[in-house]
PDB file of N, CA and C in Angstrom:
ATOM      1  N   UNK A  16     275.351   2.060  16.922  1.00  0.00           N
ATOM      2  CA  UNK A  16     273.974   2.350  17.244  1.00  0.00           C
ATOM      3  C   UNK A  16     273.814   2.570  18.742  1.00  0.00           C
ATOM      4  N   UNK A  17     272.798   3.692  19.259  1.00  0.00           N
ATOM      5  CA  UNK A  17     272.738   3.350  20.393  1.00  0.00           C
ATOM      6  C   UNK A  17     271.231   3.535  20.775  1.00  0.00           C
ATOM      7  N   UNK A  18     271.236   2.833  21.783  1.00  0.00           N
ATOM      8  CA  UNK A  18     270.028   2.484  22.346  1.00  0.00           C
ATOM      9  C   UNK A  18     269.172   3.128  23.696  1.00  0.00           C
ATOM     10  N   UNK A  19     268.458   3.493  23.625  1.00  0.00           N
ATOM     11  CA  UNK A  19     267.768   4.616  24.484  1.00  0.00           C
ATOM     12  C   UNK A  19     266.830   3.337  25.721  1.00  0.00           C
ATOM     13  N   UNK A  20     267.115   3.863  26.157  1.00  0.00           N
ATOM     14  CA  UNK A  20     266.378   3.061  27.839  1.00  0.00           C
ATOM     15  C   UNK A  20     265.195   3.985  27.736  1.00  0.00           C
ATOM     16  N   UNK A  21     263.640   3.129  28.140  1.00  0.00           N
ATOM     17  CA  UNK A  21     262.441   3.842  28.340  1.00  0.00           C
ATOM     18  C   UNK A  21     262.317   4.140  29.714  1.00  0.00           C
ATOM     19  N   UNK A  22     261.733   5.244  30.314  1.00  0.00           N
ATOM     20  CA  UNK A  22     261.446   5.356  31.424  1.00  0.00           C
ATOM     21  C   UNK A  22     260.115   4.649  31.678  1.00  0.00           C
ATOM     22  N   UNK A  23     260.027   3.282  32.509  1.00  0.00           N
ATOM     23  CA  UNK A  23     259.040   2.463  32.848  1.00  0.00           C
ATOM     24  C   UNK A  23     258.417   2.369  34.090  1.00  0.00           C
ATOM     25  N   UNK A  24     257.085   2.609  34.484  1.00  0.00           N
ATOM     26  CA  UNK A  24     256.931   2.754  35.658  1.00  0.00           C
ATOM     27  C   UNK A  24     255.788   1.811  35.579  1.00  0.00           C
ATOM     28  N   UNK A  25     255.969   0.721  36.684  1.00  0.00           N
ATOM     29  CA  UNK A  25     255.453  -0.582  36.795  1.00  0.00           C
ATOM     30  C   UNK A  25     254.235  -0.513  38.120  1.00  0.00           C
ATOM     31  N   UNK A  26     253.154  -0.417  37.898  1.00  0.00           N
ATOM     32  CA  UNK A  26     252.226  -0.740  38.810  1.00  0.00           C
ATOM     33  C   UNK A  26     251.545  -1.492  38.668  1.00  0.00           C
ATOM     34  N   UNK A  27     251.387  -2.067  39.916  1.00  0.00           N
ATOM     35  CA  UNK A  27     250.350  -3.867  40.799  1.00  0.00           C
ATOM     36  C   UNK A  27     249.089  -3.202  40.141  1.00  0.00           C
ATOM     37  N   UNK A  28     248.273  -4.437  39.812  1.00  0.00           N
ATOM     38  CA  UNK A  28     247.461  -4.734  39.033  1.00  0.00           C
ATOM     39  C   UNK A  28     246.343  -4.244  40.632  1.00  0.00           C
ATOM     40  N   UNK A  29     246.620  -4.284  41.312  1.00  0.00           N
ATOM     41  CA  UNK A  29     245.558  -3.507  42.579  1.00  0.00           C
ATOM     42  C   UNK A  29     245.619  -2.013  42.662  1.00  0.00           C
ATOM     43  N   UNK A  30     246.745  -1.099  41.765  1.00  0.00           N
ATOM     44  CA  UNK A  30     246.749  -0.329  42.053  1.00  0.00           C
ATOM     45  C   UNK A  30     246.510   0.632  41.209  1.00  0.00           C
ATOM     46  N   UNK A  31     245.872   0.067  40.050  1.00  0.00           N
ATOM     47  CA  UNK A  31     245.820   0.817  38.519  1.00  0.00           C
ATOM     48  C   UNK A  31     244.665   1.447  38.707  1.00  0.00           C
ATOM     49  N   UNK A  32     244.200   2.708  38.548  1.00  0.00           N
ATOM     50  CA  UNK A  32     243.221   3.871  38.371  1.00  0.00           C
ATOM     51  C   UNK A  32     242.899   3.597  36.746  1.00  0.00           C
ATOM     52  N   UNK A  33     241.654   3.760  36.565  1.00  0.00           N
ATOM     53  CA  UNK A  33     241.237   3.741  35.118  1.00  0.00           C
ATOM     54  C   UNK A  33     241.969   4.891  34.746  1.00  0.00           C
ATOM     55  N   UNK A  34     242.115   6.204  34.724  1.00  0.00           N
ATOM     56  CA  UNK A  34     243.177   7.328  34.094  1.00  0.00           C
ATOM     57  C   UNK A  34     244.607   6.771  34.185  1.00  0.00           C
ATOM     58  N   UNK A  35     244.698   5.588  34.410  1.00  0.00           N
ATOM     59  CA  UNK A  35     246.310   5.317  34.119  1.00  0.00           C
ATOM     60  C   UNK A  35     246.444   4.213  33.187  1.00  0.00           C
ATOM     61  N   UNK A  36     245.428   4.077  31.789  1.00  0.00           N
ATOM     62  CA  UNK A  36     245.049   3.170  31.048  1.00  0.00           C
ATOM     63  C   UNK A  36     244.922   4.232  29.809  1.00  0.00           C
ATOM     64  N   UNK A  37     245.025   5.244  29.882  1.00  0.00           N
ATOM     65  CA  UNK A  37     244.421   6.055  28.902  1.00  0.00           C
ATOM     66  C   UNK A  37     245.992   6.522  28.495  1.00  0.00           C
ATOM     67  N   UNK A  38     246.790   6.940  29.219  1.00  0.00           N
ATOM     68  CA  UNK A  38     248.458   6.684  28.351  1.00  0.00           C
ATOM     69  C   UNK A  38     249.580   6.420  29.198  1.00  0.00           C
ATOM     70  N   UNK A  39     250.197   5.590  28.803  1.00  0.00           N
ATOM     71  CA  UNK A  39     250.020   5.258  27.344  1.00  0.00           C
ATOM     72  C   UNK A  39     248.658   4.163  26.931  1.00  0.00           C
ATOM     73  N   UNK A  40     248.186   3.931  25.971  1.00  0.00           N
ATOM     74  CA  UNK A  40     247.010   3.814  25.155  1.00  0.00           C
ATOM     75  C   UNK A  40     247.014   2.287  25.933  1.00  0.00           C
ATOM     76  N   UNK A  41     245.920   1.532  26.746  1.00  0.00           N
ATOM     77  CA  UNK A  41     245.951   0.153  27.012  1.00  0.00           C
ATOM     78  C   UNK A  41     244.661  -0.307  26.708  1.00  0.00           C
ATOM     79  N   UNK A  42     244.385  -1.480  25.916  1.00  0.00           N
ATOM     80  CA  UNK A  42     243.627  -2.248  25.681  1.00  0.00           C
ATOM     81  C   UNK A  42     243.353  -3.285  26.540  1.00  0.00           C
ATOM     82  N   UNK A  43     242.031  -3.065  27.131  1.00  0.00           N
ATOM     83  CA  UNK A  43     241.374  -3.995  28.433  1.00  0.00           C
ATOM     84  C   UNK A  43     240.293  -4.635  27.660  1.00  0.00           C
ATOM     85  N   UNK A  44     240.980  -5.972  27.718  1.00  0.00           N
ATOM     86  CA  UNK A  44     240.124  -7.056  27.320  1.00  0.00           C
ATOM     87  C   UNK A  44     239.605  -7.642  28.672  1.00  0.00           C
ATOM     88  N   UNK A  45     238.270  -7.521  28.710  1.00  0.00           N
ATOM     89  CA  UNK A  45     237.401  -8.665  29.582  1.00  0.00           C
ATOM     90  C   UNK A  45     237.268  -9.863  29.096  1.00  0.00           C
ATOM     91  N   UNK A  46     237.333 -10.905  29.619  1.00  0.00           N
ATOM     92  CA  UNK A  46     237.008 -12.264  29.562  1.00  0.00           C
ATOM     93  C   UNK A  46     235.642 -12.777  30.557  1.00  0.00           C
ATOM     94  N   UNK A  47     234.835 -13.133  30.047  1.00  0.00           N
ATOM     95  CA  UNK A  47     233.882 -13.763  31.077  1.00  0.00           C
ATOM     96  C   UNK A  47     234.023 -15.203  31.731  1.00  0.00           C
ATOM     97  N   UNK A  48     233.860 -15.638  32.957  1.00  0.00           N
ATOM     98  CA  UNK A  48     234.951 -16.725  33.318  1.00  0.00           C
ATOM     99  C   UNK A  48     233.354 -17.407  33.231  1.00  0.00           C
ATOM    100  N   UNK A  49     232.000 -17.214  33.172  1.00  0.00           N
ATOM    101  CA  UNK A  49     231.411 -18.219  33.010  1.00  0.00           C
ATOM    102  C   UNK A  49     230.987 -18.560  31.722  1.00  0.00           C
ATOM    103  N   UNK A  50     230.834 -18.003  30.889  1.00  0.00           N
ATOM    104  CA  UNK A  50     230.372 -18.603  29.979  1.00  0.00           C
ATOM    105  C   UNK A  50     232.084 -18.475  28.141  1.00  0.00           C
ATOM    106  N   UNK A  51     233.092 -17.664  28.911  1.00  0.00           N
ATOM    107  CA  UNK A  51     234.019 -17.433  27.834  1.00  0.00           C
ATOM    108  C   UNK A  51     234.433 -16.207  26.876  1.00  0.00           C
ATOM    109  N   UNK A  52     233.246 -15.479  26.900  1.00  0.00           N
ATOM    110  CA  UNK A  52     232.899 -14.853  26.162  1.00  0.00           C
ATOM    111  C   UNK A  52     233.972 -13.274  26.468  1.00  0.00           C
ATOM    112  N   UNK A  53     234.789 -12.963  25.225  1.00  0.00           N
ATOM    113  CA  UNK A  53     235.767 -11.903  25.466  1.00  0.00           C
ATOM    114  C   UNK A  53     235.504 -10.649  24.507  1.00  0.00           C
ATOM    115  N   UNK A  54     235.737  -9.257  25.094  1.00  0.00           N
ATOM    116  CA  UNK A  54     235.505  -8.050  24.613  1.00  0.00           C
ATOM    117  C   UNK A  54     236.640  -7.222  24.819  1.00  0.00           C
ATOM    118  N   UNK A  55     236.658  -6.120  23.935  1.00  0.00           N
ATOM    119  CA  UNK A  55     237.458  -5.339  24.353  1.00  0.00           C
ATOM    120  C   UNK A  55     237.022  -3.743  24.871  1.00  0.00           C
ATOM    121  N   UNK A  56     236.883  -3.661  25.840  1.00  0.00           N
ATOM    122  CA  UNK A  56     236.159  -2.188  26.383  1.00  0.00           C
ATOM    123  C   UNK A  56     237.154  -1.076  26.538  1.00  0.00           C
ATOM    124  N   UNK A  57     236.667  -0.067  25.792  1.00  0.00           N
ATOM    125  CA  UNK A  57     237.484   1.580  25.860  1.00  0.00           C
ATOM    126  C   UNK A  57     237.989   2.039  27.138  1.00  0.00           C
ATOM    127  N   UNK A  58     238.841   2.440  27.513  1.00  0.00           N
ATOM    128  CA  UNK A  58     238.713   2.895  28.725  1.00  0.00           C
ATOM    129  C   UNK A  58     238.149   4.178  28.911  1.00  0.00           C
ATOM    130  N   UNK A  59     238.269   4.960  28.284  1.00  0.00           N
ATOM    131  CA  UNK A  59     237.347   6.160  28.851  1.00  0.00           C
ATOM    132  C   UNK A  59     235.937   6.064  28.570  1.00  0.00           C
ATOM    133  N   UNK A  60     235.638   4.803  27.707  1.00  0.00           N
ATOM    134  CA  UNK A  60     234.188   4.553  28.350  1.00  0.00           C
ATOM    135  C   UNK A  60     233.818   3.997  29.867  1.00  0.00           C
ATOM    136  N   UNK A  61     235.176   3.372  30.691  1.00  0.00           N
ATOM    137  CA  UNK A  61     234.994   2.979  32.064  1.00  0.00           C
ATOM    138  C   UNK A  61     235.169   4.068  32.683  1.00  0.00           C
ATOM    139  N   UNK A  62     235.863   5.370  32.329  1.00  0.00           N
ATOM    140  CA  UNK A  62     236.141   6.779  33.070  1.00  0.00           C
ATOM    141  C   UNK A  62     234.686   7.097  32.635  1.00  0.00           C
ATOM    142  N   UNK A  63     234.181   7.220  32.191  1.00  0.00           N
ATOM    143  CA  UNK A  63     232.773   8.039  31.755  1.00  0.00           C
ATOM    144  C   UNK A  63     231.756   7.710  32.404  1.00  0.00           C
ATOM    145  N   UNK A  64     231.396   6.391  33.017  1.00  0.00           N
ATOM    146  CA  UNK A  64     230.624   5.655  33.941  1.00  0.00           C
ATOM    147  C   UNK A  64     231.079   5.325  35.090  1.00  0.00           C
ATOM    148  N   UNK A  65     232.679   5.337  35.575  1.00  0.00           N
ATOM    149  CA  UNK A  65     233.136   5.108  36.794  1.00  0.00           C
ATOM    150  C   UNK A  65     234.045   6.298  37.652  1.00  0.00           C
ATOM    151  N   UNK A  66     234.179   6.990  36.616  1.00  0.00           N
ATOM    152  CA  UNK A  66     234.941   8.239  37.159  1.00  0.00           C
ATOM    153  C   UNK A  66     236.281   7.883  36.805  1.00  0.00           C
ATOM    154  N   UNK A  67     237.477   8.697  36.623  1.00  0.00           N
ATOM    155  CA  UNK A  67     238.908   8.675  36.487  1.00  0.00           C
ATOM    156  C   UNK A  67     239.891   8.123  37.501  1.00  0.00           C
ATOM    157  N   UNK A  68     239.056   8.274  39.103  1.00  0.00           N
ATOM    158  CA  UNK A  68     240.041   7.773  39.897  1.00  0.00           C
ATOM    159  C   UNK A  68     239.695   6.443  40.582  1.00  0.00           C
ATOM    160  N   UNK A  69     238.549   5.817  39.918  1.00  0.00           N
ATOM    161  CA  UNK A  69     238.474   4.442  40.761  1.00  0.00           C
ATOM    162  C   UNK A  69     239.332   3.769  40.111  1.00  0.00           C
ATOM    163  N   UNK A  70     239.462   2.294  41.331  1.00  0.00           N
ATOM    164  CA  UNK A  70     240.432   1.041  40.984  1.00  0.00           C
ATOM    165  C   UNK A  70     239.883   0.577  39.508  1.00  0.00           C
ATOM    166  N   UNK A  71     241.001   0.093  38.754  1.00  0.00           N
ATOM    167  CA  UNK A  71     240.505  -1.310  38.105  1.00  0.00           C
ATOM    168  C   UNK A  71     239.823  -2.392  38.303  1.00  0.00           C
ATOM    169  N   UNK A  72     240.139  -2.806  39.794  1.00  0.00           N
ATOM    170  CA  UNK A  72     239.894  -4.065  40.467  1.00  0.00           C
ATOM    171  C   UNK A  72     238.528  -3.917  40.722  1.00  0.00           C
ATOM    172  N   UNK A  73     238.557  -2.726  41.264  1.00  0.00           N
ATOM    173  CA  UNK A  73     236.605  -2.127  42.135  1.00  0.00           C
ATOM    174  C   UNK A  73     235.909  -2.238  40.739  1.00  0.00           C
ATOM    175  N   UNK A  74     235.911  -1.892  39.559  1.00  0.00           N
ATOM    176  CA  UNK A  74     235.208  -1.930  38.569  1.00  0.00           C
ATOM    177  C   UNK A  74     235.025  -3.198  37.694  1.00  0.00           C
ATOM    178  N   UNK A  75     236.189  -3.708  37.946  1.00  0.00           N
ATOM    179  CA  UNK A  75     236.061  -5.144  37.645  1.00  0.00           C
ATOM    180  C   UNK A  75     234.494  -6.505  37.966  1.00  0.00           C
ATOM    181  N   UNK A  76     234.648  -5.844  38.964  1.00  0.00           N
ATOM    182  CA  UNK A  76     233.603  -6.296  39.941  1.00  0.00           C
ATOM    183  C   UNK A  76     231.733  -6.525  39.638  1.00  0.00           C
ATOM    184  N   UNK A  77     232.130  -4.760  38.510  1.00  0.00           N
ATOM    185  CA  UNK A  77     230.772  -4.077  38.255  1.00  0.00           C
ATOM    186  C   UNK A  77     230.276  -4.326  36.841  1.00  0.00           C
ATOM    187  N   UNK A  78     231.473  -5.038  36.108  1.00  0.00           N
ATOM    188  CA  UNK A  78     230.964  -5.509  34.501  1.00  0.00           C
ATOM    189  C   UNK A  78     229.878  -6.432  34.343  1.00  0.00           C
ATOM    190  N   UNK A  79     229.224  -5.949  33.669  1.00  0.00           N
ATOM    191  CA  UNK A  79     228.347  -8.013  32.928  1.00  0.00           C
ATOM    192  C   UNK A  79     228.945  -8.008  31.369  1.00  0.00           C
ATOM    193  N   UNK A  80     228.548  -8.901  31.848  1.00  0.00           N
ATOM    194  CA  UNK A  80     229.332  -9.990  30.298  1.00  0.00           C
ATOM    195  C   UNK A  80     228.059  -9.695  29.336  1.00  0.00           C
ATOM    196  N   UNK A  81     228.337  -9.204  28.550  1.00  0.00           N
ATOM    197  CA  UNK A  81     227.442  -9.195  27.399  1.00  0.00           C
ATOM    198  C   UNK A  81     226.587 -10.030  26.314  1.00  0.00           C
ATOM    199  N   UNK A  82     227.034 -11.711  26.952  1.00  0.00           N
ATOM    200  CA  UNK A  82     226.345 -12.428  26.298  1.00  0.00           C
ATOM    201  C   UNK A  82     225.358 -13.326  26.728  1.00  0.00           C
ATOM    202  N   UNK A  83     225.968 -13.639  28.249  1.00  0.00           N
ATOM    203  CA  UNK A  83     225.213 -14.375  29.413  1.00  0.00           C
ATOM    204  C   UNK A  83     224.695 -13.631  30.212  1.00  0.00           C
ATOM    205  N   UNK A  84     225.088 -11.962  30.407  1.00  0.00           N
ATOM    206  CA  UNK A  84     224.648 -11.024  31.557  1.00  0.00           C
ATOM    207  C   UNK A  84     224.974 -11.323  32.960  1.00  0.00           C
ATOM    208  N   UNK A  85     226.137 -12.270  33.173  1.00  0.00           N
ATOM    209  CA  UNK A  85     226.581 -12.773  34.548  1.00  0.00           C
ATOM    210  C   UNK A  85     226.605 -11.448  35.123  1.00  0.00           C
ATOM    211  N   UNK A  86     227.124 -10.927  36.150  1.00  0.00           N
ATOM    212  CA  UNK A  86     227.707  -9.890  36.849  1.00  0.00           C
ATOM    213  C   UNK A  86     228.764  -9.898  37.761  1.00  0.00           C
ATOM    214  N   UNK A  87     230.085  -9.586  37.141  1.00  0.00           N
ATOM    215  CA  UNK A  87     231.638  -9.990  38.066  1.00  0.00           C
ATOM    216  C   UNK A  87     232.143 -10.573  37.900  1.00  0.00           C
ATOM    217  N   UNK A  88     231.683 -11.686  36.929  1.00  0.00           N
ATOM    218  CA  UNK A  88     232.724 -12.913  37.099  1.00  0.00           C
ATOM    219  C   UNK A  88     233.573 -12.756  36.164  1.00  0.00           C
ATOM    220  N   UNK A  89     234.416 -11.749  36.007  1.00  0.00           N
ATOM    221  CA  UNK A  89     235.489 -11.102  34.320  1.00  0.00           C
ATOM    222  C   UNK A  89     236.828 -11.639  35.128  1.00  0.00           C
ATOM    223  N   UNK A  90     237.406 -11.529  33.918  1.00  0.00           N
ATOM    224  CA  UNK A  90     238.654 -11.335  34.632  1.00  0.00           C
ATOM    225  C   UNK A  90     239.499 -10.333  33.210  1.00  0.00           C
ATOM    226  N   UNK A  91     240.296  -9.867  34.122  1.00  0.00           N
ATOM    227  CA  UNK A  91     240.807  -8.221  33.322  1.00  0.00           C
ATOM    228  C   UNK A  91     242.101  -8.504  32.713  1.00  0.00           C
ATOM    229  N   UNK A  92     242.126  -8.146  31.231  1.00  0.00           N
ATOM    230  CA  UNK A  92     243.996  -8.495  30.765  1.00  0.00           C
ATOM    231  C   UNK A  92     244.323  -7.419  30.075  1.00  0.00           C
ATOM    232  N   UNK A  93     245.299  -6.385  30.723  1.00  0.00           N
ATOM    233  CA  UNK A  93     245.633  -5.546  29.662  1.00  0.00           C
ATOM    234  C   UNK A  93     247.034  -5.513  29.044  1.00  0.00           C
ATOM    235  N   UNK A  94     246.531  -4.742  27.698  1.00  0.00           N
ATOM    236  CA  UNK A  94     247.788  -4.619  26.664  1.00  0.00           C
ATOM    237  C   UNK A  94     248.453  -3.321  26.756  1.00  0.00           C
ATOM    238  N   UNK A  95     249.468  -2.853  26.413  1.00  0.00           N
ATOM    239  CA  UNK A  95     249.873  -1.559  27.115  1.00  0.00           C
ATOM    240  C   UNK A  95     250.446  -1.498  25.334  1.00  0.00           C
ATOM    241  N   UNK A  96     249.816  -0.523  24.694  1.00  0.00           N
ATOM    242  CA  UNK A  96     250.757  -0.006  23.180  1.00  0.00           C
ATOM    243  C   UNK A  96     250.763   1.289  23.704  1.00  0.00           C
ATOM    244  N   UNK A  97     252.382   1.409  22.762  1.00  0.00           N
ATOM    245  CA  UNK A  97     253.029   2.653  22.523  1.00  0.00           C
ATOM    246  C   UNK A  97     254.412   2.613  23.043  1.00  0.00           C
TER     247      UNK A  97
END
């Protein structure tokens, strides 16, 4: 059998552009750090309201939590499929 090496290209969590979430396919779960409360938001619904080339981090900033309506206090975890 042989085994194929992926070409992986690893970028700091400061340096991720919302268009670099869209592929391969990543699932950004918010967590709200005050009250708990976790979602999972589309990313090209964050390209559609933030544009394609802002930070992750800068937008991070700009969420409310959907159950308490805090503003910022998320913290960001993504899943990378495919």
């Amino acid at each position: 059998m042989t085994e194929q090496k992926k070409n992986i290209t690893v970028i700091p969590m400061y340096a991720v552009h919302l268009e670099d979430l869209v592929r391969p396919v990543a699932v950004v779960s918010v967590s709200c750090v005050a009250c708990g409360h976790t979602t999972d938001v589309d990313p090209l619904d964050m390209i559609a309201k933030h544009g394609k080339h802002a930070w992750l981090k800068e937008v991070q900033h700009k969420l409310r939590c959907g159950k308490c309506k805090e503003l910022g206090l998320v913290t960001v975890r993504l899943t990378w499929q495919g």
